[in-house]
Structure formats: structure tokens, C-alpha cells
mmCIF file of C-alpha atoms in Angstrom:
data_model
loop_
_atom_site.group_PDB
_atom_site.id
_atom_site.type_symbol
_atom_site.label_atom_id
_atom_site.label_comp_id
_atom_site.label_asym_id
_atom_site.label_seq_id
_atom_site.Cartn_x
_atom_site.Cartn_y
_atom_site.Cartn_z
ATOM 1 C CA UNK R 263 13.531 16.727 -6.394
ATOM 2 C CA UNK R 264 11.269 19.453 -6.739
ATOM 3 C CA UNK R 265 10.627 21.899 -4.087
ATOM 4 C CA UNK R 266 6.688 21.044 -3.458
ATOM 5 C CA UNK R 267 5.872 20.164 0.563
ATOM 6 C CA UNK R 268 7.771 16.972 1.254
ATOM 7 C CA UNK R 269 4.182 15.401 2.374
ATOM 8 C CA UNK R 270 2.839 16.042 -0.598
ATOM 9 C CA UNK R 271 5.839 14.239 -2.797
ATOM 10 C CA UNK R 272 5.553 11.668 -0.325
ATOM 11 C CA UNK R 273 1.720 10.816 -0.923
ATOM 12 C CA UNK R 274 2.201 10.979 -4.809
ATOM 13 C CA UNK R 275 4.877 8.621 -4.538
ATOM 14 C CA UNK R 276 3.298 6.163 -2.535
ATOM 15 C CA UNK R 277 0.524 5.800 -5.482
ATOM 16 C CA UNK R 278 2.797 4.605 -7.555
ATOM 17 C CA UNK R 279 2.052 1.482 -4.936
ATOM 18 C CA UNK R 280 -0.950 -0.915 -7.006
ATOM 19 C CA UNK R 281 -4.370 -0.376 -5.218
ATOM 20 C CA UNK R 282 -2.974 2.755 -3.696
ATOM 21 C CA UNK R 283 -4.872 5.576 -4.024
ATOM 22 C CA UNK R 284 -5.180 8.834 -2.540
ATOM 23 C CA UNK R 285 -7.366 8.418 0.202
ATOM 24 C CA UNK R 286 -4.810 5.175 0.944
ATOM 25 C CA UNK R 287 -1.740 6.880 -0.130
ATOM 26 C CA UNK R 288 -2.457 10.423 2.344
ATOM 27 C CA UNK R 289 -3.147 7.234 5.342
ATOM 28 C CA UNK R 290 -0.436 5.418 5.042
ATOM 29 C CA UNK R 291 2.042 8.762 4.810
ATOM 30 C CA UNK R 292 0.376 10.229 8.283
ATOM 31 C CA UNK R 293 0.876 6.277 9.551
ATOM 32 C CA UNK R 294 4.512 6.161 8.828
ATOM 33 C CA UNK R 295 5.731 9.819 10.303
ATOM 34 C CA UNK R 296 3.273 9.688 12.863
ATOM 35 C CA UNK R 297 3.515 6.079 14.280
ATOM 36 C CA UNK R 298 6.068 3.991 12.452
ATOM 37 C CA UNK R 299 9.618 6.427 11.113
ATOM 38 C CA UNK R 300 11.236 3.160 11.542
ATOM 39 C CA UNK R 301 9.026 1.222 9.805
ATOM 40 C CA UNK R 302 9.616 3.998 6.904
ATOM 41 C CA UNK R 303 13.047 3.911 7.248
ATOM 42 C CA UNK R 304 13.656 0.187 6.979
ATOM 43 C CA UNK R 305 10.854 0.181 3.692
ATOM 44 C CA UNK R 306 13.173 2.869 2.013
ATOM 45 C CA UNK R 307 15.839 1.112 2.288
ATOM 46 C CA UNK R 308 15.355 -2.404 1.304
ATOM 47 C CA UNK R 309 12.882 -1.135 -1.586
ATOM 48 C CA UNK R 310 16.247 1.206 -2.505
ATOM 49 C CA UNK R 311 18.098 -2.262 -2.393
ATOM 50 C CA UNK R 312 15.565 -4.584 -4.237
ATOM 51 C CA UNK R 313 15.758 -1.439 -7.262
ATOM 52 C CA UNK R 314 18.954 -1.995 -7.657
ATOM 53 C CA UNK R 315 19.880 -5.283 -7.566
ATOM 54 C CA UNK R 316 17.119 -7.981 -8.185
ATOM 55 C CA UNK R 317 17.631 -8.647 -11.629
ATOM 56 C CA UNK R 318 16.580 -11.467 -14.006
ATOM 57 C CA UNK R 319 17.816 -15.036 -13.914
ATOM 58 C CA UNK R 320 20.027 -15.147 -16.987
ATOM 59 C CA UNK R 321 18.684 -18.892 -17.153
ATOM 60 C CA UNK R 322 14.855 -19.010 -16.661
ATOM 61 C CA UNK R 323 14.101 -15.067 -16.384
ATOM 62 C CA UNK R 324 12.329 -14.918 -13.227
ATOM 63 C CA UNK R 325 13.102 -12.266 -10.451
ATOM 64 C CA UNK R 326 16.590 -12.796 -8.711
ATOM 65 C CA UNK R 327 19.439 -11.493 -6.742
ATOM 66 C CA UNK R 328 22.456 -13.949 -8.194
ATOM 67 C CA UNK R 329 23.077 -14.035 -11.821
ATOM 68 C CA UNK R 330 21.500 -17.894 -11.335
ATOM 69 C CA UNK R 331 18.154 -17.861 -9.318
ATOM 70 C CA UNK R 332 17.594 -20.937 -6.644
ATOM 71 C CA UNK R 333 15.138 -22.619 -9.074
ATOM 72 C CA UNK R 334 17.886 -23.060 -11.425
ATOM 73 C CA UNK R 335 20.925 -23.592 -8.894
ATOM 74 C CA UNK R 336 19.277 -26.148 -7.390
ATOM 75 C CA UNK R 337 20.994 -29.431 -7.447
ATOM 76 C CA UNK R 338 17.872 -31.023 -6.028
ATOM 77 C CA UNK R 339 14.947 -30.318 -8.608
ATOM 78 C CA UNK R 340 14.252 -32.389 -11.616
ATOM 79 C CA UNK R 341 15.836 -31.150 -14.681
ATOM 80 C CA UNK R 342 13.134 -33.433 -17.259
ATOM 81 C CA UNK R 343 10.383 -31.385 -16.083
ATOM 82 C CA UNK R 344 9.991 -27.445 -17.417
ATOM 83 C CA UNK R 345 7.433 -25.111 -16.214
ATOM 84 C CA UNK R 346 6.664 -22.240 -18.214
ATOM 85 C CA UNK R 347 4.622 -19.183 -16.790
ATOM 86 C CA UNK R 348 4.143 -15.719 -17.759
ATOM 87 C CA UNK R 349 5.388 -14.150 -14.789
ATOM 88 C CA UNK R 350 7.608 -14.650 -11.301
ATOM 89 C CA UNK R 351 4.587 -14.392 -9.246
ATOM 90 C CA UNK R 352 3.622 -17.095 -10.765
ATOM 91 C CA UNK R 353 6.729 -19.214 -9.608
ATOM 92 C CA UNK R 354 5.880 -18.470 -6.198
ATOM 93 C CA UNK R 355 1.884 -19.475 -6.724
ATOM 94 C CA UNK R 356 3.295 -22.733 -8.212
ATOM 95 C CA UNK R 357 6.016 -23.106 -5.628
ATOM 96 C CA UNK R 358 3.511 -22.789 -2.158
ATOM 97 C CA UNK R 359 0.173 -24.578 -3.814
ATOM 98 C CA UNK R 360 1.619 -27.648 -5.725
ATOM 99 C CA UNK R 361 4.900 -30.006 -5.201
ATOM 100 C CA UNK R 362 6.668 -29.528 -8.055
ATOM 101 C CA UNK R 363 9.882 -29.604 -8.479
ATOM 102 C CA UNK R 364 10.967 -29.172 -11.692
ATOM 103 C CA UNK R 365 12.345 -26.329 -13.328
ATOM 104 C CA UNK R 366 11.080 -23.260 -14.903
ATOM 105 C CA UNK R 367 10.941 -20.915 -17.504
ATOM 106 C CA UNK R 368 9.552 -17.533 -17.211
ATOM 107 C CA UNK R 369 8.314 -15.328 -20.316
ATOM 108 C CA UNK R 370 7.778 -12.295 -18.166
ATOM 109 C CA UNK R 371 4.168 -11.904 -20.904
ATOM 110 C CA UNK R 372 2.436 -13.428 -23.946
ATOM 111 C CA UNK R 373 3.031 -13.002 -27.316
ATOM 112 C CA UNK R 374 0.965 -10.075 -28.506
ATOM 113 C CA UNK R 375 2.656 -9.217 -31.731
ATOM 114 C CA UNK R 376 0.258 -5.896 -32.133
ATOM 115 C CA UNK R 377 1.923 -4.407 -29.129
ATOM 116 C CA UNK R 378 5.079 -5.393 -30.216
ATOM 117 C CA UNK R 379 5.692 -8.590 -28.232
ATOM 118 C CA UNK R 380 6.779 -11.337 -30.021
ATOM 119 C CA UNK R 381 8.832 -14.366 -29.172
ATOM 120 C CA UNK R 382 11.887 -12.194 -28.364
ATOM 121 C CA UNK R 383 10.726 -10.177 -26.196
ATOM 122 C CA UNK R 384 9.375 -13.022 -23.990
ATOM 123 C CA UNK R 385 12.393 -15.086 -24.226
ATOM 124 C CA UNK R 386 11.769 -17.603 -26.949
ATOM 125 C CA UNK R 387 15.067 -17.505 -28.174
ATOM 126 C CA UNK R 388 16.531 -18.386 -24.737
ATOM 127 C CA UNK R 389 13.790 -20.732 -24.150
ATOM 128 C CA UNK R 390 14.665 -22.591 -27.480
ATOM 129 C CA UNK R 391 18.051 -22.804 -26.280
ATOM 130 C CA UNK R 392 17.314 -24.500 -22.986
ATOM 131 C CA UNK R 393 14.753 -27.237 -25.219
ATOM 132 C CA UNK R 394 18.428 -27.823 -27.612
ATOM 133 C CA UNK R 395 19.753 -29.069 -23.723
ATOM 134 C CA UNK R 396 18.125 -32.217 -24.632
ATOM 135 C CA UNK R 397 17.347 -32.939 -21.526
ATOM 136 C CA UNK R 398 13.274 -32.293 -20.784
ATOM 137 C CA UNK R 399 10.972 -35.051 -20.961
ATOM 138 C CA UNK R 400 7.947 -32.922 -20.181
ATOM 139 C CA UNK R 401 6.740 -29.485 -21.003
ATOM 140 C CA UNK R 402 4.209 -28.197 -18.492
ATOM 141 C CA UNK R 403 2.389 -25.003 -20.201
ATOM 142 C CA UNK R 404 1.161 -22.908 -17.260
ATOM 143 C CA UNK R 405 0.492 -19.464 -19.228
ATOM 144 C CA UNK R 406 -3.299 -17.769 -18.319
ATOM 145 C CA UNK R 407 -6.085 -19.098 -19.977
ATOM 146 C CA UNK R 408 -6.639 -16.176 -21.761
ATOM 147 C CA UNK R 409 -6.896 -15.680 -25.711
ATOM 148 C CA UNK R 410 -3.010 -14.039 -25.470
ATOM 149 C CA UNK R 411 -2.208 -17.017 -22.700
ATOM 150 C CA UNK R 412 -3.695 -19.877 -25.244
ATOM 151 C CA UNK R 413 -2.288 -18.448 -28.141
ATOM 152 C CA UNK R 414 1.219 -18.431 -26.263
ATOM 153 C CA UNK R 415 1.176 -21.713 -24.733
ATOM 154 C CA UNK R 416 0.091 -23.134 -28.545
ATOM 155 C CA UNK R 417 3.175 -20.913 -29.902
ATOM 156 C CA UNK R 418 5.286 -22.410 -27.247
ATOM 157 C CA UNK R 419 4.263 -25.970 -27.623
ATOM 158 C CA UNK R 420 4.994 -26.431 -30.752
ATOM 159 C CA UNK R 421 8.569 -25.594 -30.132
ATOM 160 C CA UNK R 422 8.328 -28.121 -28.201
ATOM 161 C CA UNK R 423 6.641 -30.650 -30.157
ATOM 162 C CA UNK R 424 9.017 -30.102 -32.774
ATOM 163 C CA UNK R 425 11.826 -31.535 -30.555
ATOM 164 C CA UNK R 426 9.820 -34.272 -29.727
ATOM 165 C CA UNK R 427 9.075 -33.366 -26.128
ATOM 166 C CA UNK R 428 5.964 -34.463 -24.334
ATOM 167 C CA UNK R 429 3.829 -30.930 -24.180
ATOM 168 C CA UNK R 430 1.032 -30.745 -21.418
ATOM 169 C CA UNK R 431 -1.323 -28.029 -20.156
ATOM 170 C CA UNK R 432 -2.463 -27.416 -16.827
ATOM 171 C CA UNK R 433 -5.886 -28.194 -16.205
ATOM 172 C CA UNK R 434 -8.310 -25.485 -16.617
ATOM 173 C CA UNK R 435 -12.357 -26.141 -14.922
ATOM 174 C CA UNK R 436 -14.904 -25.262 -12.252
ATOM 175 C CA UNK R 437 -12.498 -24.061 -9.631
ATOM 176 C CA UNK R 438 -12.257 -26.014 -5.890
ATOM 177 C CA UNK R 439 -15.119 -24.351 -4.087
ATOM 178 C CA UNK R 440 -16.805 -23.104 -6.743
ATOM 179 C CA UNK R 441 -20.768 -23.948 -7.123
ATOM 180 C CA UNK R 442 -21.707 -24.868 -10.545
ATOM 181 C CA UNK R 443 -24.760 -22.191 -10.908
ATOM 182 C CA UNK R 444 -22.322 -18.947 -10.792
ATOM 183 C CA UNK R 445 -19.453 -20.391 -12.719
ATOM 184 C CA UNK R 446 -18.514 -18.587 -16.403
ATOM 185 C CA UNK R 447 -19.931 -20.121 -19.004
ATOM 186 C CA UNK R 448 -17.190 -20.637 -20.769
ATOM 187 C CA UNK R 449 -15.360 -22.264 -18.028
ATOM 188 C CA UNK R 450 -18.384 -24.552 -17.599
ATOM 189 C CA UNK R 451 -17.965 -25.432 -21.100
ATOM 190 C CA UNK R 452 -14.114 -26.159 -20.943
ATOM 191 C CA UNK R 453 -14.727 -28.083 -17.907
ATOM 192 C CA UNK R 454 -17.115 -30.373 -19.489
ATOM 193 C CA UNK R 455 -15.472 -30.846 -22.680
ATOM 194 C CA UNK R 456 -12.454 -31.743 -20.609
ATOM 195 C CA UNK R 457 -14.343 -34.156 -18.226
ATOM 196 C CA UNK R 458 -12.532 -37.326 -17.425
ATOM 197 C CA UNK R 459 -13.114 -41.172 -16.168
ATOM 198 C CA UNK R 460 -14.084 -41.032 -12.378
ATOM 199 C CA UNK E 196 20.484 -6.255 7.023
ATOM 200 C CA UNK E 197 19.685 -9.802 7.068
ATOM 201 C CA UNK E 198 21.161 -12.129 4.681
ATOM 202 C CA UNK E 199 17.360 -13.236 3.832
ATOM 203 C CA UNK E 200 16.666 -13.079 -0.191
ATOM 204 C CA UNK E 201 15.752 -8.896 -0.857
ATOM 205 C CA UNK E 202 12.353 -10.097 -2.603
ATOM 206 C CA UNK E 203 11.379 -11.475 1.185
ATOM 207 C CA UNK E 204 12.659 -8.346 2.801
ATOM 208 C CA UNK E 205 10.892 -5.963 0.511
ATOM 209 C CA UNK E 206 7.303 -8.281 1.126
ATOM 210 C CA UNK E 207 8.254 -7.596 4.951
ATOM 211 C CA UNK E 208 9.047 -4.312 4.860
ATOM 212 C CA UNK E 209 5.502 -3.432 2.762
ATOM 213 C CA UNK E 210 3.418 -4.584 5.590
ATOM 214 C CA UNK E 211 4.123 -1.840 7.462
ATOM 215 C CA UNK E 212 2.228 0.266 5.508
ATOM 216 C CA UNK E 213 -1.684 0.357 7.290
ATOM 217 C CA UNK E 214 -3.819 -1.886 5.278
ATOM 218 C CA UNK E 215 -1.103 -3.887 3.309
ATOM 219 C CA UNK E 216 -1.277 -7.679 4.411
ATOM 220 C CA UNK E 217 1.036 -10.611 3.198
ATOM 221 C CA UNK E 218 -0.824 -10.576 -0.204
ATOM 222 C CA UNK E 219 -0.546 -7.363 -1.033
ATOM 223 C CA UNK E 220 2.785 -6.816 -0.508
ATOM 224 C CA UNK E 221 3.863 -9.821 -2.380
ATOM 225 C CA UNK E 222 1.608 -7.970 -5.078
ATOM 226 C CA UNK E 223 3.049 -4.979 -4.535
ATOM 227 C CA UNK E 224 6.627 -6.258 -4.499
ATOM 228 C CA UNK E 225 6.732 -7.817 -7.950
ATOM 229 C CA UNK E 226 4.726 -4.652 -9.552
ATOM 230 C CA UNK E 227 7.605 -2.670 -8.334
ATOM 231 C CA UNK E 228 9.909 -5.098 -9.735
ATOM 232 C CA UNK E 229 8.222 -5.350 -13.124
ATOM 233 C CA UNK E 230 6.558 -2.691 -14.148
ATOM 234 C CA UNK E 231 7.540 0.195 -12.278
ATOM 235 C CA UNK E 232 11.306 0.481 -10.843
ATOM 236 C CA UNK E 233 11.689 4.016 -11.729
ATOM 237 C CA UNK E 234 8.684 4.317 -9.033
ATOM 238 C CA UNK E 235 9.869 2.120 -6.569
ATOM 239 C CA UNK E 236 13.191 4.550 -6.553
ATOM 240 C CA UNK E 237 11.108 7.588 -6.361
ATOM 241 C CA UNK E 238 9.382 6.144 -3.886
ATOM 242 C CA UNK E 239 12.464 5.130 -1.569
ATOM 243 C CA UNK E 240 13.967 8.554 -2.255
ATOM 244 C CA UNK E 241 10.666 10.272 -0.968
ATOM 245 C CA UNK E 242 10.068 8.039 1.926
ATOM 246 C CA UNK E 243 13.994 8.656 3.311
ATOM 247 C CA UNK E 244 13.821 12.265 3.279
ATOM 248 C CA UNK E 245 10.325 12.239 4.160
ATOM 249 C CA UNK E 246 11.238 10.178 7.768
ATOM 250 C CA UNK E 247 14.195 12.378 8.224
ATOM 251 C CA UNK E 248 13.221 15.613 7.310
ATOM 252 C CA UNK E 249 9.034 16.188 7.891
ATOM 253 C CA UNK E 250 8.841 17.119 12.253
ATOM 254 C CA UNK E 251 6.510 18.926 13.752
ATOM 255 C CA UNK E 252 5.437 22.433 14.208
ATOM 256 C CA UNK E 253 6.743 24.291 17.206
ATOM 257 C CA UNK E 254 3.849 26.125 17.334
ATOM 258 C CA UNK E 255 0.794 24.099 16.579
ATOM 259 C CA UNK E 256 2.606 20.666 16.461
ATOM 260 C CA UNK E 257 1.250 19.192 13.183
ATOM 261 C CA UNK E 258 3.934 17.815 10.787
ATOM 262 C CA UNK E 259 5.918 19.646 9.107
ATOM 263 C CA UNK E 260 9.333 20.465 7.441
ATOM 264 C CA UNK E 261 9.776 23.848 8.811
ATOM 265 C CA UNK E 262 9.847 24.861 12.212
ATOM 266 C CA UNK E 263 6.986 26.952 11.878
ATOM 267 C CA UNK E 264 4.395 25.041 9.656
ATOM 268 C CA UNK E 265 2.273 27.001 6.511
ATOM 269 C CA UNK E 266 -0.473 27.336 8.701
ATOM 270 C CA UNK E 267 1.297 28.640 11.538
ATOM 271 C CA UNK E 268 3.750 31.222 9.666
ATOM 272 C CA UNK E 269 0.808 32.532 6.820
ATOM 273 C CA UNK E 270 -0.322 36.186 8.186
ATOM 274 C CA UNK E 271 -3.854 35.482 5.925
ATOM 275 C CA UNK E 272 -5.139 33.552 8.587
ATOM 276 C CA UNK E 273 -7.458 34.852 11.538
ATOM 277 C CA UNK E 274 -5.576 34.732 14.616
ATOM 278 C CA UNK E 275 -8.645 34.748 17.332
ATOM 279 C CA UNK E 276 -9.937 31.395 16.171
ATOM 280 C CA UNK E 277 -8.192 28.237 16.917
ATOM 281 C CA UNK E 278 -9.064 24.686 16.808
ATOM 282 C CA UNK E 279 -8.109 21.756 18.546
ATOM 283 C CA UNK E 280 -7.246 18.780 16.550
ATOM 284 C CA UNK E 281 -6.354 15.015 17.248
ATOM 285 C CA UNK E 282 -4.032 14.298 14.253
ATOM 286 C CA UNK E 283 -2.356 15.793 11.470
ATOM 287 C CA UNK E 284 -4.623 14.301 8.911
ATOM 288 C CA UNK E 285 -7.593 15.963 10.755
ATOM 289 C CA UNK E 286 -6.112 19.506 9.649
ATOM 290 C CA UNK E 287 -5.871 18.777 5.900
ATOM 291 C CA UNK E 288 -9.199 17.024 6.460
ATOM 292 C CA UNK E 289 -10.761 20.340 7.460
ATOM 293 C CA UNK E 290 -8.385 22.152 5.155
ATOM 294 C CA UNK E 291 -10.279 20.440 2.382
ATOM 295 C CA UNK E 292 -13.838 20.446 3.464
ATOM 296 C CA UNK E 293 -14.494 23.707 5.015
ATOM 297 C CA UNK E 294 -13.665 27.327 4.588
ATOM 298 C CA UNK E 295 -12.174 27.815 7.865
ATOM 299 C CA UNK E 296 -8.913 29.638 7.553
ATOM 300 C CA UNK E 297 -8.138 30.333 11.389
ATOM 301 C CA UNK E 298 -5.002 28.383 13.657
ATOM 302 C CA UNK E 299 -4.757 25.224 14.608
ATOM 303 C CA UNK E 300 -3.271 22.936 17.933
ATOM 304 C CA UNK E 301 -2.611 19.423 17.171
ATOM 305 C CA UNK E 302 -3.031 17.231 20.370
ATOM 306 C CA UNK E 303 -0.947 14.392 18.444
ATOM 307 C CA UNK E 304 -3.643 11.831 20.074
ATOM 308 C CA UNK E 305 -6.098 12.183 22.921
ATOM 309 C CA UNK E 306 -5.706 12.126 27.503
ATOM 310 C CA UNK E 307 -5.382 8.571 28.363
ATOM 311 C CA UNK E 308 -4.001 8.112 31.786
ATOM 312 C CA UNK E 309 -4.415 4.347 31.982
ATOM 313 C CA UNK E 310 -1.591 4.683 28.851
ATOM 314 C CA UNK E 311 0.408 7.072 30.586
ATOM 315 C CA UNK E 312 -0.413 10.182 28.604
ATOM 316 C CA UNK E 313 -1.180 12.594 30.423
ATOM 317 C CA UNK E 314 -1.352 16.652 29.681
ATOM 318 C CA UNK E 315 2.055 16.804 28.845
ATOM 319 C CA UNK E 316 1.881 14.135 26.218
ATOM 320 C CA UNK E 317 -0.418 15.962 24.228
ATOM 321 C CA UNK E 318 0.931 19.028 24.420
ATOM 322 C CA UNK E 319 -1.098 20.992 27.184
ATOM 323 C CA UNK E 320 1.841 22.929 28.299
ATOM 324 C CA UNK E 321 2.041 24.413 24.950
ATOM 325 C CA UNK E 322 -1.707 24.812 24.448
ATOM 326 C CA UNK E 323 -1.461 27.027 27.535
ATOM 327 C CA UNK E 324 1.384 28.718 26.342
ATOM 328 C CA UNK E 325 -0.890 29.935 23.133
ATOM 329 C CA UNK E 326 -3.863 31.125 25.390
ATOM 330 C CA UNK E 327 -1.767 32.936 27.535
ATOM 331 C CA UNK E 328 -0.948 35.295 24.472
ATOM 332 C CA UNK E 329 -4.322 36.172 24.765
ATOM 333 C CA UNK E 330 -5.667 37.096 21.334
ATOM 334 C CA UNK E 331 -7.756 34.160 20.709
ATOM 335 C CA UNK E 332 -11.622 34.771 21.054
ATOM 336 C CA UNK E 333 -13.151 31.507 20.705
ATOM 337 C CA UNK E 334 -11.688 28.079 20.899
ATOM 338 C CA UNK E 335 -13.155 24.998 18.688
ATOM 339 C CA UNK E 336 -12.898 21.645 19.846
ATOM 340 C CA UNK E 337 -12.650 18.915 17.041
ATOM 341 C CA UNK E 338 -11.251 16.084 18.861
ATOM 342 C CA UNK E 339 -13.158 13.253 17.805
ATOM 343 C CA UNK E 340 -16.672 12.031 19.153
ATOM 344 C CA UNK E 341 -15.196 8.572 21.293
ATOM 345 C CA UNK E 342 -15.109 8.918 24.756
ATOM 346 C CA UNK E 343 -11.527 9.630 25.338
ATOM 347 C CA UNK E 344 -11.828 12.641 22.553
ATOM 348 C CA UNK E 345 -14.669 13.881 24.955
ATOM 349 C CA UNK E 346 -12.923 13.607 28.176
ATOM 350 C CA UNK E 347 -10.054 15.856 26.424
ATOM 351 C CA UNK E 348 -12.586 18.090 24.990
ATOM 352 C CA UNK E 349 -13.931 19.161 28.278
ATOM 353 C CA UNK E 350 -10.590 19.369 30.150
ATOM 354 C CA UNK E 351 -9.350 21.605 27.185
ATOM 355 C CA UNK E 352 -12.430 23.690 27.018
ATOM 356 C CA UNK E 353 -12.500 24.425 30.992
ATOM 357 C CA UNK E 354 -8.226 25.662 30.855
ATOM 358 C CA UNK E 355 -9.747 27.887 28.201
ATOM 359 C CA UNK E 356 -13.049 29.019 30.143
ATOM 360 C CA UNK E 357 -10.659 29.997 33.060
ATOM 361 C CA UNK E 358 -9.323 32.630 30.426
ATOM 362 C CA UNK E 359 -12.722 33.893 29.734
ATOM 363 C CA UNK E 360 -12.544 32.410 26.343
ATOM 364 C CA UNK E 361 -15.457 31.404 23.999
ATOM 365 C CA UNK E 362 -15.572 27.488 23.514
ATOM 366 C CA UNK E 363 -17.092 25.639 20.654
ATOM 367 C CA UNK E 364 -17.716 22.071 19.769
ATOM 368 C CA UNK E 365 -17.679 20.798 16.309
ATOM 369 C CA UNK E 366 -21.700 19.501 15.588
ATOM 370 C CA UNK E 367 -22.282 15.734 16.000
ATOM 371 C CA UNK E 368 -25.267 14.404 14.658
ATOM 372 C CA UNK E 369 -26.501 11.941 11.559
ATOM 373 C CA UNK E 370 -24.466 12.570 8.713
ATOM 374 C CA UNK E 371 -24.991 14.048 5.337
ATOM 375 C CA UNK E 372 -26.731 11.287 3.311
ATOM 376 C CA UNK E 373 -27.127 8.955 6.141
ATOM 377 C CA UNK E 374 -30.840 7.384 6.414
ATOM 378 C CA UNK E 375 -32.333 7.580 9.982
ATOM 379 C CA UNK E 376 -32.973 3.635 10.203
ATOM 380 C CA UNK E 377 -29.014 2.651 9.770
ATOM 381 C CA UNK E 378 -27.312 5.286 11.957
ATOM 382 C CA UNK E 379 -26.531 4.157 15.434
ATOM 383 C CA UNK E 380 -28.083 4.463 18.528
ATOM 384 C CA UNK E 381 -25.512 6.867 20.063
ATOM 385 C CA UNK E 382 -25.721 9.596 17.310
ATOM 386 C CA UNK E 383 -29.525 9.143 16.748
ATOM 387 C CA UNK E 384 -29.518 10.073 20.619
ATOM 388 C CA UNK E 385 -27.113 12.662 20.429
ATOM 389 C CA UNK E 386 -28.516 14.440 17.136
ATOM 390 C CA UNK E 387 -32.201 14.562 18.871
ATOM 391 C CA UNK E 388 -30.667 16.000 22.238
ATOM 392 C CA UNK E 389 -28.875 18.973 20.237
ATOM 393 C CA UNK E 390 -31.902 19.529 17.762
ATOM 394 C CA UNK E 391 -32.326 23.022 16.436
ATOM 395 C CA UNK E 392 -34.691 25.624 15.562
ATOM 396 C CA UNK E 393 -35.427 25.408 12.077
#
């Protein structure tokens, strides 16, 4: 460590913490050694713990402890469905909001070959392996509905396709709660081409 | 530890940083995880020797590694002025903003007998300790503006006008920038009841 004033190395290195600036960082330092050492002390240590061992599933990539995440170990969860998203937060989005329970697959990105990732980096090769299983009946595309999400999800797809596995996407609109007048356009526009029978 | 996955024990242990709530910290959490573990280890490094190793000043009680803090132990600084503080973060906060370089006493909070502290709880004993060495010429009181800083203010300021000792009070009033019509009542009141010539 370097010899600067221990406060000081403390602040920077809470704003390595997303949102965190300095204003936030130089609070939440006084909060800890003033009010809440324990509190500090526990947060070391577990975040000293999750470093070091929280790995990657070695089946569907997401965040995990064991070699073999619950998703996967899971005796109880539908092995024809298979949920791909870009990231493990994602999982957990998926896992509280909706009840499914099928499997999942997480590319940890999008393809976005001018920064270098391709389908290896996000896991394609494993992911092709798990379609060779034979036993999915339906692939549920959940990437972002961005250009590099679309673009992705179409990549993905027709891996898919090729095995002759039912591909769908999740459905992409005006947003629950949303009022029509201060919607994106181009939302408004996918949600209209995409209207269904009521 | 618990035997609870690490991902939930790092969300929990997050939230005891001021201002981080369930979201954030599963944010948080998974940025660590991703993006930035290098961080997250510099972080818990920091934070463990930060909680053991930063106490406070024997002197002037503000944190600090030392026994005697920088402000304390530096012979550049005036020793006839000193001002009383709340908190730690209300030195570096007048560290940074003005060009006063004399001591400081940090009451580590403010007289609150219905909570128990008393003078001794803040440090009075101390305080009285430093006046009794007799080279300080005036005294200013920065506790803050809420009625309990007040109270402490003028129990402070009359131990130090029973050594004959000059006693200031930091200027309340509207604040740089602030528009008349959306500062409240209290300071309107206060800044026309300490007007100055001009």
C-alpha cells in the first residue's frame, strides 16, 4: 500500500463503488469509522470473500460459489426451456418478476466484434454445446433491445434454428405504467407493429 | 459467517454504507463481480486497515492514524485560535473552503442529555484541559445551527468566557446563491437580526 493518510486511500477506494463519488465516497468513510467499524468490518470481509471465490458457473456462466450454480443443479426446473441473457443481474430480474423456471444461459455481453467480442468470448461455443444436449424445446432470447442486444439475439437464434429449436423473443412495447404521450418513438413503433388480437 | 450464498451476504453487507438501499447494492455487488474485482480487493484491503487502524486524536479528537493528528502535531499552524467542531468531516470541510490554518476540538457530536451525553461524552474534560494551557486568544464556535448545536455552543463559549477568552460564532445567514423567496423562515429571521453595516 502506499504510505498516503489511510482516510484518504480509504475514500479513493470506495469510488471504485458505481454511483460513488467523492462527495459520497468522503460520507460514507466518516459513516463507517465514526458510527458503524462493525459495519466496516463485516463489508471487508465478505467483499474479501465474494473476490475470491464467486466464480462462473462452468454450465450457464452466471455468478456462483459451486462449480454448478442452483439454476443448473436444480432437479426441479424445466430442462426444455433455455433463457439466455447478457448478464447475472439479469437472472435475478427474471428470477423475482416472472415464474419461470427453466434454465439459463448467460453471455456475460453481446457480440461486438469491433471491440473484440465475438461468439467466444460470450460463450457461444459452450452455448452450442448445451443446444447438441438435445434436449430444449424452446429458446427464450432475453438479450437488451439494443442494436448490439438484437444483433446478438439474431446471432444466437439462428444457432438455434439450425437445430430445429423453437426460438422466441421476449416482448418488447409501451412499458406497464407508461402513458403513451412520453414513450420513445421507437418503442411506440415496435409496440404497434407488434400489436396483437385482444 | 453464515452459510447464506456470498452474493446475498455481500448485497447485505453494502447497505451499510449511508445512502446504499437494496438496489444499489445488488448493483453494486455484481459491478464488483464483473467488472471490477481488482477494486473490490482494494477496496476490502482499505476498509480493514482503515477500521482497525484510523482512531482519534488525543489532542483534538478528530480521526486519525497517529496519536497526534496533522493538524494537531504541524508547528505552521496558529496556536491562539481554535475552533470547535461537531464531526470530523466538518474539519476537512473547513480545511477545503477557507484559509483558516489555526487548531481544532472535535466534539464527536453535540450535549444531549435526554440521550445520555453529557459533557463528558463530547469531550469537555479535554476541551478544558486545552484552555487551561492558556495560549488561546479567541475561541470559534462551528457547531452546527440546530438547536442542540446551539445549546452546546453557549455552554462551550461561557467555560471559555470564565477564562477571559474571546468567543466567536461562525455567521449564519442566507447562503451564497440562495434567492430571498426560497430560504426559510428561521434563517431569513436570523440573517435580518445579525445585519451589518455595509
Amino acid at each position: 500500500m502506499s504510505d498516503r493518510p489511510l482516510l484518504e486511500q480509504l475514500m479513493d477506494a470506495l469510488r471504485c463503488l458505481p454511483g460513488v463519488g467523492a462527495k459520497s465516497a468522503q460520507r460514507m468513510a466518516f459513516y463507517l469509522l465514526e458510527r458503524d467499524r462493525e459495519g466496516g468490518r463485516v463489508l471487508s470481509h465478505v467483499l474479501d470473500e465474494a473476490m475470491e471465490r464467486i466464480g462462473h458457473c462452468s454450465r450457464c456462466r452466471t455468478l456462483s460459489e459451486a462449480d454448478i450454480c442452483n439454476y443448473c443443479a436444480s432437479s426441479k426446473r424445466d430442462d426444455s426451456q433455455l433463457c439466455v441473457v447478457e448478464t447475472p443481474a439479469e437472472v435475478v430480474a427474471i428470477e423475482q418478476a416472472t415464474d419461470y423456471r427453466g434454465r439459463y444461459f448467460v453471455l456475460g455481453g453481446h457480440l461486438s466484434p469491433l471491440d473484440g467480442i465475438g461468439p467466444r468470448e460470450i460463450g457461444l461455443d459452450l452455448f452450442d454445446q448445451r443446444l447438441r444436449e438435445g434436449n430444449i424445446s424452446e429458446l427464450i432470447l432475453a438479450t437488451n433491445p439494443t442494436v448490439e442486444g438484437e444483433a446478438t439475439a439474431h446471432y444466437i437464434g439462428e444457432m438455434a434454428r439450425a437445430r430445429a429449436i423453437r426460438v422466441t423473443r421476449i416482448a418488447h412495447g409501451v412499458p406497464l405504467g407508461g402513458e403513451l404521450e412520453y414513450v420513445d418513438g421507437g418503442t411506440l413503433s415496435h409496440a404497434f407493429t407488434g400489436r396483437r388480437d385482444f
